[in-house]
XYZ file of C-alpha atoms in Angstrom:
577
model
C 55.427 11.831 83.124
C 56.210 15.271 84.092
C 53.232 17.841 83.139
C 55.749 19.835 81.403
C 56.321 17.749 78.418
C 54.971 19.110 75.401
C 53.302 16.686 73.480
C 54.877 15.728 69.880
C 51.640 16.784 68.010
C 52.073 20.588 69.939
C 55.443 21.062 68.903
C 54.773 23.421 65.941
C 56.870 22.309 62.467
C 58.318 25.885 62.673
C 60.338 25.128 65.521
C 62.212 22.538 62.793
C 65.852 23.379 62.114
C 67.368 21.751 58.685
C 64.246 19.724 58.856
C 64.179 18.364 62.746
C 63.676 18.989 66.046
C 66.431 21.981 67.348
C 66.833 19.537 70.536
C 68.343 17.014 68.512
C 70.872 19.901 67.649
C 71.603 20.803 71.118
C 72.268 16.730 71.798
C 74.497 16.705 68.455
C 77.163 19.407 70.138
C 76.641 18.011 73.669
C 77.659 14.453 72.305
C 80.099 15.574 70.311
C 81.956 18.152 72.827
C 81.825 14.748 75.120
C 83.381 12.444 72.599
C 86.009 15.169 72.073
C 86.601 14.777 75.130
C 86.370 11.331 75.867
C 88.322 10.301 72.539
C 90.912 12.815 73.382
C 91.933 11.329 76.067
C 91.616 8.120 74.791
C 94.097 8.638 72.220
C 96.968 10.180 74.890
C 96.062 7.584 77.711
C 98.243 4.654 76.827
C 101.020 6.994 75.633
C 100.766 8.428 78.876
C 101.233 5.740 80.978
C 104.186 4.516 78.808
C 106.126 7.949 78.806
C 105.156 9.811 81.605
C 104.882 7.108 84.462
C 107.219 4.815 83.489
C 104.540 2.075 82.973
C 105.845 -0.824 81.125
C 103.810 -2.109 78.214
C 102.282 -5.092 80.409
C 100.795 -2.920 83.336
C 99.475 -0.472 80.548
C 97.891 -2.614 78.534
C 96.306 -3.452 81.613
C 95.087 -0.220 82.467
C 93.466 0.757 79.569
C 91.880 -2.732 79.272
C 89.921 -2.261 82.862
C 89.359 1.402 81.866
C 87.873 0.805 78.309
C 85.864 -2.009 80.293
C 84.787 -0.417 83.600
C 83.671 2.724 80.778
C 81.288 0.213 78.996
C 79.900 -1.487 82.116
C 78.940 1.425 84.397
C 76.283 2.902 81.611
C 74.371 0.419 82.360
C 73.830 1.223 85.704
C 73.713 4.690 84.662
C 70.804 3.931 82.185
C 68.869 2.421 84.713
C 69.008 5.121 87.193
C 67.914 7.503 84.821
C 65.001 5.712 83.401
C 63.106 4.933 86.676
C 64.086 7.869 89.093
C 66.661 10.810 87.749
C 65.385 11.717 84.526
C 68.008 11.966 81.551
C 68.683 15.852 82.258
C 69.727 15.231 85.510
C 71.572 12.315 84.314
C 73.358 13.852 81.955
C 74.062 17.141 84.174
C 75.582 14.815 86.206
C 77.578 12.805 84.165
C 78.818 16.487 82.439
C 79.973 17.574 85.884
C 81.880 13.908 86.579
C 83.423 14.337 83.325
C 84.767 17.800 83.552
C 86.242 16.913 87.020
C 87.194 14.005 85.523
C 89.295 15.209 82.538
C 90.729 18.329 84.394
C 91.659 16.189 87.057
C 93.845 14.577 84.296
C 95.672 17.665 83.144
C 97.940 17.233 86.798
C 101.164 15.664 85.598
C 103.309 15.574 88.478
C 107.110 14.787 87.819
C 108.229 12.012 85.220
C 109.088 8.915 86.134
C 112.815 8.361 86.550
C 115.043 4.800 86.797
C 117.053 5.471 90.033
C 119.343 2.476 90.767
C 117.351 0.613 88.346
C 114.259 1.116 90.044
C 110.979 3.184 88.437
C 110.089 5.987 90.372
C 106.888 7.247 90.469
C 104.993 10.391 91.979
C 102.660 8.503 93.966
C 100.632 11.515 94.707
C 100.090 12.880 90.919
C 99.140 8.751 90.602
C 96.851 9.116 93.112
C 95.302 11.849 91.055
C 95.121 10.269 87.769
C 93.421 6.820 89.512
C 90.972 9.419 90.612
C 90.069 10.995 87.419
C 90.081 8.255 85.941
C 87.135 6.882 88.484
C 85.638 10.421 87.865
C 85.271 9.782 83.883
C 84.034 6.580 84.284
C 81.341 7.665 86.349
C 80.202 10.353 84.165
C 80.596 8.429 81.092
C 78.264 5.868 82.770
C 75.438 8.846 83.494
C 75.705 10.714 80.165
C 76.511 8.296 77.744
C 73.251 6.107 77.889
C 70.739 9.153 78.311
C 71.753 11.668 75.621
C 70.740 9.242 72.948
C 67.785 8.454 74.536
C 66.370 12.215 74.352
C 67.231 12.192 71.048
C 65.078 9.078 70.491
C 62.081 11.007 72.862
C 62.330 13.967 70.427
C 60.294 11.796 67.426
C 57.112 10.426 67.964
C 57.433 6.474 67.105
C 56.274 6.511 63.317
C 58.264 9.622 62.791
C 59.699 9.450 59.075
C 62.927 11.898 59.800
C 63.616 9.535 63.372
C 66.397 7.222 61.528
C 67.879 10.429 59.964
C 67.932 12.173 62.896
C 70.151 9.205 64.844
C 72.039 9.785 61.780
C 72.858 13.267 62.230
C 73.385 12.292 65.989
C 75.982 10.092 65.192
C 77.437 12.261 62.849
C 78.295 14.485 66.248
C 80.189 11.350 67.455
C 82.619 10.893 65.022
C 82.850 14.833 64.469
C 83.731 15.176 68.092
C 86.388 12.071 67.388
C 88.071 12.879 64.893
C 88.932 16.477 66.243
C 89.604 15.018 69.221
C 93.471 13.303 67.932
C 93.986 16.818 65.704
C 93.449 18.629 69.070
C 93.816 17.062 72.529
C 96.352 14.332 71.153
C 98.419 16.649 68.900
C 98.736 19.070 71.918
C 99.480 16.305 74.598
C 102.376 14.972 72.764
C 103.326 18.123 70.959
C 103.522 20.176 73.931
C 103.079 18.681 77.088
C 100.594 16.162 78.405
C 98.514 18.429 81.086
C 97.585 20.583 77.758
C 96.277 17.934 76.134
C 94.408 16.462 78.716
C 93.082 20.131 79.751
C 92.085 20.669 75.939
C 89.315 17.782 76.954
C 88.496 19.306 79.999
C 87.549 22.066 78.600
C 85.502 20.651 75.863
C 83.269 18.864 78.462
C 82.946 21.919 79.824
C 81.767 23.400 76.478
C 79.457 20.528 75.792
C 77.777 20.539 79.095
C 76.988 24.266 78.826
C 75.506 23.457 75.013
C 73.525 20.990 76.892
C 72.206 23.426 79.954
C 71.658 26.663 77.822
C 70.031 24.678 75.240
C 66.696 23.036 77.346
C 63.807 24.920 76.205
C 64.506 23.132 73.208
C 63.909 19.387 74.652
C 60.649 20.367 75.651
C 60.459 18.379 78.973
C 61.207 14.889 77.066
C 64.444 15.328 79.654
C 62.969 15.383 83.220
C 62.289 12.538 85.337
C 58.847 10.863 84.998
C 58.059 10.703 87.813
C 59.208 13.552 89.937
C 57.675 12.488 93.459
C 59.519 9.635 93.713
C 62.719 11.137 93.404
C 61.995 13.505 95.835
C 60.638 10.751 98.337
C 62.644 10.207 101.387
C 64.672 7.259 101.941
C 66.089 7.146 105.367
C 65.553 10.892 105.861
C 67.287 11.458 102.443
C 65.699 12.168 99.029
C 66.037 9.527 96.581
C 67.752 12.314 94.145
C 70.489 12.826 96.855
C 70.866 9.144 97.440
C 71.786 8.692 93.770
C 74.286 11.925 93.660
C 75.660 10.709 97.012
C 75.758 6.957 95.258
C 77.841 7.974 92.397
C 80.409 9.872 94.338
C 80.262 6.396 96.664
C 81.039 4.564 93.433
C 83.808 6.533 92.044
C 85.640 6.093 95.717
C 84.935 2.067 94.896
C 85.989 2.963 90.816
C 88.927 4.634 92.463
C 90.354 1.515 94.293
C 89.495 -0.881 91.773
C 91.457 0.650 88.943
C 94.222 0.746 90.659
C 93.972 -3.323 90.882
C 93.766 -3.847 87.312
C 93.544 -7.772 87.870
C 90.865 -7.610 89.932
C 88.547 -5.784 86.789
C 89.718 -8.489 84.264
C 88.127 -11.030 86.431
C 85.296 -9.311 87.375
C 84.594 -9.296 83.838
C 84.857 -12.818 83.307
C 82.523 -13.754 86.820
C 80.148 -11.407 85.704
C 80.152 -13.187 81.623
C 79.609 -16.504 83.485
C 76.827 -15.622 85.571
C 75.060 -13.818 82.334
C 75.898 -17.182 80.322
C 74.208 -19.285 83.308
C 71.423 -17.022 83.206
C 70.726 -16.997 79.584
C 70.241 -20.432 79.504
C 68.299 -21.019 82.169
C 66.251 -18.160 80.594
C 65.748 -19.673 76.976
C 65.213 -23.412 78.274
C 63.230 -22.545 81.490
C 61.097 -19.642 80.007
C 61.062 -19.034 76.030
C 58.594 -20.731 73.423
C 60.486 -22.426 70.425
C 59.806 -19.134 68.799
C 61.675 -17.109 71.361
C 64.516 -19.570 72.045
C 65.442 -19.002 68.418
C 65.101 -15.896 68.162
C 67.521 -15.014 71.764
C 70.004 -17.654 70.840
C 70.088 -15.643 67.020
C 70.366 -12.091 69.483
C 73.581 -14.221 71.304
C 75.240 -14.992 68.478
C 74.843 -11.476 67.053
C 76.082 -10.073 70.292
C 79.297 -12.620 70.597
C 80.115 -11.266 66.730
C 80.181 -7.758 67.904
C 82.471 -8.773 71.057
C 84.972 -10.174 68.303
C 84.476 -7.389 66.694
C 85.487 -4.762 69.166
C 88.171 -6.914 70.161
C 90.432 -6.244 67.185
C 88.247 -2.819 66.402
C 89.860 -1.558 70.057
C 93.571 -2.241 68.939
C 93.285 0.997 67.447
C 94.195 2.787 71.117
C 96.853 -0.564 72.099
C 98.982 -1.985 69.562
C 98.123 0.352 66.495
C 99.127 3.125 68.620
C 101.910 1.909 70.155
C 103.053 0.562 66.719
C 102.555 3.633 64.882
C 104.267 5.841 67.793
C 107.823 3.685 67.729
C 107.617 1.949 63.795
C 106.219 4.390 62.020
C 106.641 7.563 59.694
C 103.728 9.893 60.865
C 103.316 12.810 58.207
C 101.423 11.742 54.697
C 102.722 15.054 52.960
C 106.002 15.245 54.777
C 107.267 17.576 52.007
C 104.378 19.893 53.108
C 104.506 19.783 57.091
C 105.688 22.873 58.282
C 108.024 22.953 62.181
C 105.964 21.887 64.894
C 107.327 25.022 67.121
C 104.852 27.541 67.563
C 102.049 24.990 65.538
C 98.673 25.412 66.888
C 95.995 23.693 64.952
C 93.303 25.420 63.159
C 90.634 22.951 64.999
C 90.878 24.968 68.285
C 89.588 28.057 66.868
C 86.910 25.964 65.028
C 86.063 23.634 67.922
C 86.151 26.740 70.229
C 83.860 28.854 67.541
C 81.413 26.102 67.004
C 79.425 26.687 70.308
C 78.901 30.463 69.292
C 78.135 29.655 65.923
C 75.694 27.006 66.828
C 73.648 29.218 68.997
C 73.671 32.545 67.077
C 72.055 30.072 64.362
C 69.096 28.487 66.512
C 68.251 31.950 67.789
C 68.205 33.101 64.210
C 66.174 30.354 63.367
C 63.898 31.321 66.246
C 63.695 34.874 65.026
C 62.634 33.423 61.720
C 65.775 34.333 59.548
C 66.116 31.331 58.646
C 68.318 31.846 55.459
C 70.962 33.591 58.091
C 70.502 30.283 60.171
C 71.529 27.729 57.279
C 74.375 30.427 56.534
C 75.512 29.564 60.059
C 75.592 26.271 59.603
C 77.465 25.726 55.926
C 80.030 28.283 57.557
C 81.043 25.693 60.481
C 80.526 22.961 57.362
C 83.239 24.917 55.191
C 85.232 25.547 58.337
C 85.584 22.503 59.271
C 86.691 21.558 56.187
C 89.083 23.973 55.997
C 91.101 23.201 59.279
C 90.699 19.387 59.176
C 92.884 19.796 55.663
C 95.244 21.994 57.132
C 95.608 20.022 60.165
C 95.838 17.056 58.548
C 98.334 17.716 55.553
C 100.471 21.192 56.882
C 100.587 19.685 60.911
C 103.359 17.419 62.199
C 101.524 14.032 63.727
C 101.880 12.540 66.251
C 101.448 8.555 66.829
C 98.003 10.083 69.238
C 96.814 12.430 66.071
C 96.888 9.728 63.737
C 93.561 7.995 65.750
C 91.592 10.957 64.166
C 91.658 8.382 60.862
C 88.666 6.291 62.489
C 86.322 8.970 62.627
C 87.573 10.391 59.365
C 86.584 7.430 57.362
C 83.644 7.083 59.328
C 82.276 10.724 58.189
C 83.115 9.988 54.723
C 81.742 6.432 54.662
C 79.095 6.750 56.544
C 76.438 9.053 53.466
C 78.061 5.859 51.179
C 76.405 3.445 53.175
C 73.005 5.181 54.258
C 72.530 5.580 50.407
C 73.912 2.084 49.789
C 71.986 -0.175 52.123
C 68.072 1.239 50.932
C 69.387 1.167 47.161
C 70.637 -2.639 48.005
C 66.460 -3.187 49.715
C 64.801 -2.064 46.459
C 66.345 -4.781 44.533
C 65.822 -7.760 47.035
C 70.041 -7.481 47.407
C 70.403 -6.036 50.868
C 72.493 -8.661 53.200
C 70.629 -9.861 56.518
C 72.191 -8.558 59.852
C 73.754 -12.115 60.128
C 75.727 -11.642 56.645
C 76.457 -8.011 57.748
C 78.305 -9.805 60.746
C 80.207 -11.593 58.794
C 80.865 -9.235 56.037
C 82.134 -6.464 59.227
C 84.554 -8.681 60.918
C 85.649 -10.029 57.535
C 86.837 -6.504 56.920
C 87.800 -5.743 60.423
C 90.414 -9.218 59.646
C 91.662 -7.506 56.435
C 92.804 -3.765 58.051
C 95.350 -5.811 60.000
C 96.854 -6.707 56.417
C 98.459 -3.289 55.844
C 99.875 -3.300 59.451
C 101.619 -6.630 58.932
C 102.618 -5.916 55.662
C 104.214 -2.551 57.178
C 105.930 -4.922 60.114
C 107.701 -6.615 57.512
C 109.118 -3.099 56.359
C 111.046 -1.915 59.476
C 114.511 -1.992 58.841
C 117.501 -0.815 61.530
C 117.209 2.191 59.537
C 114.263 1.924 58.150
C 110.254 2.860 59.435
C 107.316 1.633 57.803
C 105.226 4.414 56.156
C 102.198 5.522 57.837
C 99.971 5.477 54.529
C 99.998 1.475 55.311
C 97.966 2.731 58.906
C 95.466 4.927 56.351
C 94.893 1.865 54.799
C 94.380 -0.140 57.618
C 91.943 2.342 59.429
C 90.262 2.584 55.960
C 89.216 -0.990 55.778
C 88.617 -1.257 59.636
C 85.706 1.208 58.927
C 84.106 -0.604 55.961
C 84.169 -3.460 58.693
C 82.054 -0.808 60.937
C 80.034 0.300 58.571
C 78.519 -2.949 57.580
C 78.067 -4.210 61.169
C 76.945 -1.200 62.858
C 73.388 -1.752 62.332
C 73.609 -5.102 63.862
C 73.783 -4.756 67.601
C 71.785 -2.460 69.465
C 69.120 -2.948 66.529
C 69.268 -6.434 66.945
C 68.454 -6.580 70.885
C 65.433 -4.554 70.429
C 64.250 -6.729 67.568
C 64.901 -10.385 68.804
C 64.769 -10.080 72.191
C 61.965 -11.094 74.541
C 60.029 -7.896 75.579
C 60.067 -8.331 79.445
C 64.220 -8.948 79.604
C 64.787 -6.683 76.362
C 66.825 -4.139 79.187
C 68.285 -7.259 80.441
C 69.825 -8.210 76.744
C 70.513 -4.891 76.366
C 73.068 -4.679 79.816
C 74.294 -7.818 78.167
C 75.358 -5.920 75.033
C 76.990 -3.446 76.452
C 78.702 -6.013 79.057
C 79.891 -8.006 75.903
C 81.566 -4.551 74.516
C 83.198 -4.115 77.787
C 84.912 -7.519 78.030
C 85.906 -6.947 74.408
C 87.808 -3.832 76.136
C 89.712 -6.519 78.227
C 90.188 -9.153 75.452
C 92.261 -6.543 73.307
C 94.066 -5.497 75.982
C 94.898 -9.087 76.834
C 95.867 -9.679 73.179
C 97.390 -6.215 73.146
C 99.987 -7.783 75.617
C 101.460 -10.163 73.008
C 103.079 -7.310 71.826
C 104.685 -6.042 74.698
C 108.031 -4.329 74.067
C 110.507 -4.095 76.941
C 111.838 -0.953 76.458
C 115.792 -0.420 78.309
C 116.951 2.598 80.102
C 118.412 3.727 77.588
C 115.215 4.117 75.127
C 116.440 2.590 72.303
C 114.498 -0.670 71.358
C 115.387 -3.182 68.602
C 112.987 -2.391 66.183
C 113.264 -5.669 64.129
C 112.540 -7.427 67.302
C 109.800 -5.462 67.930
C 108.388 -5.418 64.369
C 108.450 -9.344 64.851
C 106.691 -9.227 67.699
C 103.959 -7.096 66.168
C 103.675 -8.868 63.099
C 102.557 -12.531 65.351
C 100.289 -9.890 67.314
C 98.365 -8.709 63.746
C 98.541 -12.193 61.958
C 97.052 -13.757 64.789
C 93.994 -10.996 64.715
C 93.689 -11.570 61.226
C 93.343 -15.229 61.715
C 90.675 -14.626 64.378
C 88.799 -12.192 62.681
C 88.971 -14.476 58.942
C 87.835 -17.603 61.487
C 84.972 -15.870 63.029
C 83.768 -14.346 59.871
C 83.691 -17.999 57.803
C 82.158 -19.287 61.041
C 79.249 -16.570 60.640
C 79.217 -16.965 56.852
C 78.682 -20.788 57.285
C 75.983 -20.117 60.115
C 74.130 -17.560 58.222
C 71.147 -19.371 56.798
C 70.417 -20.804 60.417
C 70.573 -17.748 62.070
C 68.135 -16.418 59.302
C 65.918 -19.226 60.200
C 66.420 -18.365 63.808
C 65.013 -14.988 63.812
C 61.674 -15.714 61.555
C 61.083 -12.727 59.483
C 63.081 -9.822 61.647
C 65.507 -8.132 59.232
């Protein structure tokens, strides 16, 4: 470890801000400047395809499903990188400097795809472009998304009381940084032209990975590689450092290629589940007591719930989407929604404010006014209040804006269920992670009730109202909320110490294929759109409607199935809650 980590025990109590560490603050606006980003152009991405390229609903479905799925793979590699050479600074620098590229790299258009003689034509070139950015977030996704949590986690010692509080706060930055993202990026993409919503993200990375530079001295080391002379040793005349930055840019040429080849990442994904099947169970049988075997066949099935999970969870950017943007009414106070001409939303002054704000108030804390520090804070609090109303109830929305509702109800859930789930422990009532399973995807079933219930609604002249996608989103969150702190927990808990990173790559490789399985479901709904633009929206409602009953089915099946299993996976884990 590097000799300029400062030791927990000689990080003085007055360097606390709102009662932790001020690194973990610096990692909250990083994270949540990247998921603004990230979710941002998440939310335009399939809309994009469909509108601007001429993609039909087949070959986008397909994109986004080797996107979401190359996005949760590459982290892994990323992770590993970081924790036995690079160091999660340089990691994350990286991964920053991917991203921006990345997401401004989006922001180039190119002309609109155009039927000539009933052919689609396409800008190749301003393709060319997007397959590149799209290789370029990837990459940096993989670098930065594994490591910034980690420093958070390196800011605590172990038996730290505030540690699970501090994750907390962490992953309050997430959804913060989400749910801006659709009243921002989205609203502007669709509103008034793609490249500035794209470019909105860009620009937030660029934010974020400034919050994360200027904001250092606060991480106190915990950041740097831990062993810096062998990253600088030479490898072929080359320093190992330079082999990894050289690597990356090798791997989003390879990223570049392969996304373009959409069919060639589905089954990728399904080789590389095989060969993690074959190995898990020559692990268990060949190397595991009866203790152990248990306990990583418990981890599997906890890790296969999740995967169902995500599955419907992720038909929040594919069918919902798509749904919402040709069936649906999008205003909830249409009577209050002022002309989208000249409409900027109040979030870009906030979301542009919040890096000032954030480090006039650590420098203020540093200075010891710390009353003029926490008066800092509840003003971003109060603004962000503020412009989230107005942007939600006085903005037109668009079908991408609407995808701020996850993070929405994940904000206001989420103090619910932190007070919930300790008051549940002190009276012997709190359900064990396998219950919570089945408890999350019996909830993640039910949000596809409102959507098929609005399906049946669309008339010739008639659009189902958008408060039945509120609904939906509301109960796809309860769903999160009870199996959140299943998966990652769960791998650290059950699995066998020497192949806990193993387990780990397998968790994240599980979320990816989910990424591919809703796209692949996602396609069930496939609308062929004519030249002309108009599509027959009872047809398509139809369609739909099979798509949702038939992920309410799977999600009801896999929930009984966990229900009924519960009390042997219980047994299974002996004793770990």
């Amino acid at each position: 470890m590097s000799s300029s980590v400062t030791a927990y025990s000689d990080i003085p109590r007055s360097e606390d801000f709102l009662g932790h560490p001020k690194g973990v603050f610096v990692c909250f606006f990083t994270e949540m400047w990247e998921r603004f980003s990230f979710y941002g152009m998440k939310a335009l991405l399939l809309l994009y395809l469909l509108k601007h390229h001429g993609f039909d609903d087949d070959a986008g479905y397909d994109l986004i499903g080797a996107y979401g799925g190359l996005v949760y793979a590459v982290p892994v590699i990323g992770g590993l990188l970081a924790d036995r050479w690079l160091g999660m600074r340089k990691a994350v620098v990286l991964g920053g400097i991917l991203l921006c590229l990345g997401h401004l790299g989006m922001a180039v258009e190119g002309d609109q795809a155009r039927m000539v003689n009933g052919v689609m034509v396409r800008d190749a070139g301003a393709l060319q472009v997007f397959y590149g950015s799209l290789a370029l977030i990837i990459m940096g996704v993989g670098f930065l998304k594994p490591n910034i949590s980690t420093i958070v986690g390196k800011l605590y010692a172990e038996d730290d009381p505030r540690r699970d509080s501090g994750f907390t706060l962490f992953y309050a930055g997430i959804n913060v940084g989400g749910l801006f993202a659709g009243l921002i990026c989205a609203f502007l993409g669709e509103t008034y032209g793609w490249r500035y919503g794209f470019g909105a993200a860009g620009v937030g990375m660029l934010a974020g990975l400034a919050m994360f530079l200027w904001g250092q001295k606060y991480l106190h080391g915990h950041a740097e590689p831990r062993d810096p002379g062998a990253l600088r040793a030479r490898v072929a005349g080359i320093s190992r450092e330079w082999w990894i930055y050289l690597g990356s840019f090798a791997g989003v040429a390879v990223v570049w290629q392969l996304i373009q080849t959409t069919r060639a990442v589905h089954w990728s994904m399904h080789v590389v589940a095989a060969l993690f099947f074959a190995w898990f169970l020559w692990y268990v049988i060949a190397r595991c007591t009866r203790e152990q075997r248990q306990q990583m066949m418990a981890l599997l099935v906890s890790i296969l719930g999740v995967l169902v999970f995500f599955t419907l969870y992720e038909q929040t950017y594919g069918s919902w989407l798509t749904f919402t943007d040709r069936l649906m009414t999008k205003d909830m106070f249409p009577s209050l929604v002022s002309d989208a001409s000249g409409t900027l939303p109040w979030s870009i002054w906030l979301m542009a404010g919040s890096p000032i704000l954030i480090v006039m108030a650590l420098r203020a804390s540093d200075a010891g006014q710390r009353g003029f520090a926490r008066a800092l804070v509840a003003l971003w609090v109060v603004a962000m209040a503020v412009a989230c109303f107005r942007d939600v109830v006085l903005v037109p929305q668009t079908a991408g804006s609407l995808t701020f509702l996850g993070s929405f109800f994940v904000v206001l859930l989420s103090p619910i269920f932190a007070w919930l789930w300790p008051w549940l422990e002190k009276r012997g009532a709190n359900p064990s992670k396998p219950l919570k399973s089945a408890i999350g995807l019996l909830f993640a079933a039910l949000s596809f009730l409102p959507l098929l219930a609005a399906a049946q609604t669309v008339g010739p002249n008639a659009m189902a109202s958008v408060w039945w996608l509120v609904l939906a989103y509301f109960l796809l969150e309860v769903g999160e909320m009870c199996l959140s702190p299943i998966g990652l927990s769960a791998v650290t808990q059950l699995s066998v110490a020497k192949v806990v990173g193993l387990m780990m790559g397998g968790f994240w490789l599980a979320t990816a294929y989910s990424e591919v399985l809703a796209a692949s479901f996602g396609k069930l709904a496939s609308i062929e759109i004519p030249e002309g633009g108009a599509i027959d929206v009872v047809d398509a409602a139809g369609r739909y409607a099979h798509l949702f009953q038939l992920m309410l089915w799977i999600g009801i099946g896999s929930a009984v199935v966990f229900l009924v299993i519960t009390p042997l996976l219980k047994r299974w884990m002996h004793g770990v809650k």
